[in-house]
Amino acid sequence: MKLLEGKTALIFGIANDHSIAWGIAQAMHEHGARLAFSYASQILERRVRPLAEKVNAVFIELCDVSQDEDIAAMFARAADELGTIDILVHSIAFANREELTSPFYETSREGFRIAMDISVYSLVALARAALPLMTKGGSILTLSYYGGQKVMPNYNVMGIAKAALETATRYLAADLGPHDIRVNAISAGPIRTLSSAGISGFKRMYRQFAAITPLQRNITINDIGGAAVWLTSDLARAVTGEVLFVDAGFNILGFPALREQIQL
Ligand code: NAP
């Protein structure tokens, strides 16, 4: 059974075939959605175009979400080539590397601003731009991390950004509910991607994750894709403003069961 037959999705945040947004795009394609992608810089086009071809994306367009004119151009093209859209996927975050390696109290004013602009304000800007194209209602999905709720080593300003992103999800859900537009977040467990490679100590944490979680496994981009399909499909039509954990149960633990095989 295809859950997204007849739906059109605009996907932001594919950098390569390890990106969470790519896992989501593949799952949405398998479920019958028509897709279009943005890419963040000219350098990425070379990697994103072949992926777009694999899932028959209608178009790919450059969109740096810190630039209002890029966002306007992206949605003008979507209006021209797609008409209306049903799904918007926001899988974007950025912080300067030094903010993810130093103590949190050393966060610079400019580093804080950049992280909040690209990782949080962009959701607000994209939701506003999508509104005129979501004429039949719609579903907006963003990606969060548990570091927005609890302290994670070196996640620092991104933790503040994810807390703000989850709150923005709720405010947008309240604003857009009367338009029958749902806004939700998936809080993903750790996955090895370009972004996570910038977090100091991530690899070590990733290696120990499977031994700690209730499901005894790591998370894949396909796991996120499956949850994203459900959340943006009509099966989840009464779900909005939520943060859905897709983390093998890690977030329910107060303290992990210490098993012999955990090497600290
Ligand atoms: P990723 O493949 O590096 O994706 C992040 C995307 O954000 C990239 O395509 C990146 O493009 C884009 N981006 C950064 N600045 C941008 C800008 N100014 N304009 C447009 N796009 C921009 O890493 P990912 O892990 O899949 O991350 C996707 C989302 O999942 C992020 O919100 C991340 O915080 C979240 N998440 C990740 C994990 C994890 O463990 N990986 C866990 C939970 C949540 P560039 O490469 O050009 O910068």
GROMACS .gro file of N, CA, C and O in nm, residues 13 19 74 80 141 190:
model
   24
   13GLY      N    1   1.768   1.972   0.232
   13GLY     CA    2   1.870   1.918   0.324
   13GLY      C    3   1.940   1.791   0.276
   13GLY      O    4   2.002   1.723   0.357
   19SER      N    5   2.272   1.154   0.393
   19SER     CA    6   2.185   1.254   0.457
   19SER      C    7   2.052   1.192   0.501
   19SER      O    8   1.995   1.109   0.429
   74MET      N    9   1.316   2.954  -0.494
   74MET     CA   10   1.281   2.812  -0.479
   74MET      C   11   1.129   2.793  -0.486
   74MET      O   12   1.078   2.705  -0.555
   80ASP      N   13   0.564   2.718  -1.023
   80ASP     CA   14   0.563   2.698  -1.169
   80ASP      C   15   0.555   2.551  -1.207
   80ASP      O   16   0.477   2.512  -1.292
  141LEU      N   17   0.759   1.885   0.806
  141LEU     CA   18   0.837   1.798   0.895
  141LEU      C   19   0.977   1.855   0.912
  141LEU      O   20   1.042   1.892   0.814
  190PRO      N   21   2.141   0.915   1.692
  190PRO     CA   22   2.262   0.954   1.618
  190PRO      C   23   2.284   0.873   1.491
  190PRO      O   24   2.271   0.750   1.492
   0.00000   0.00000   0.00000
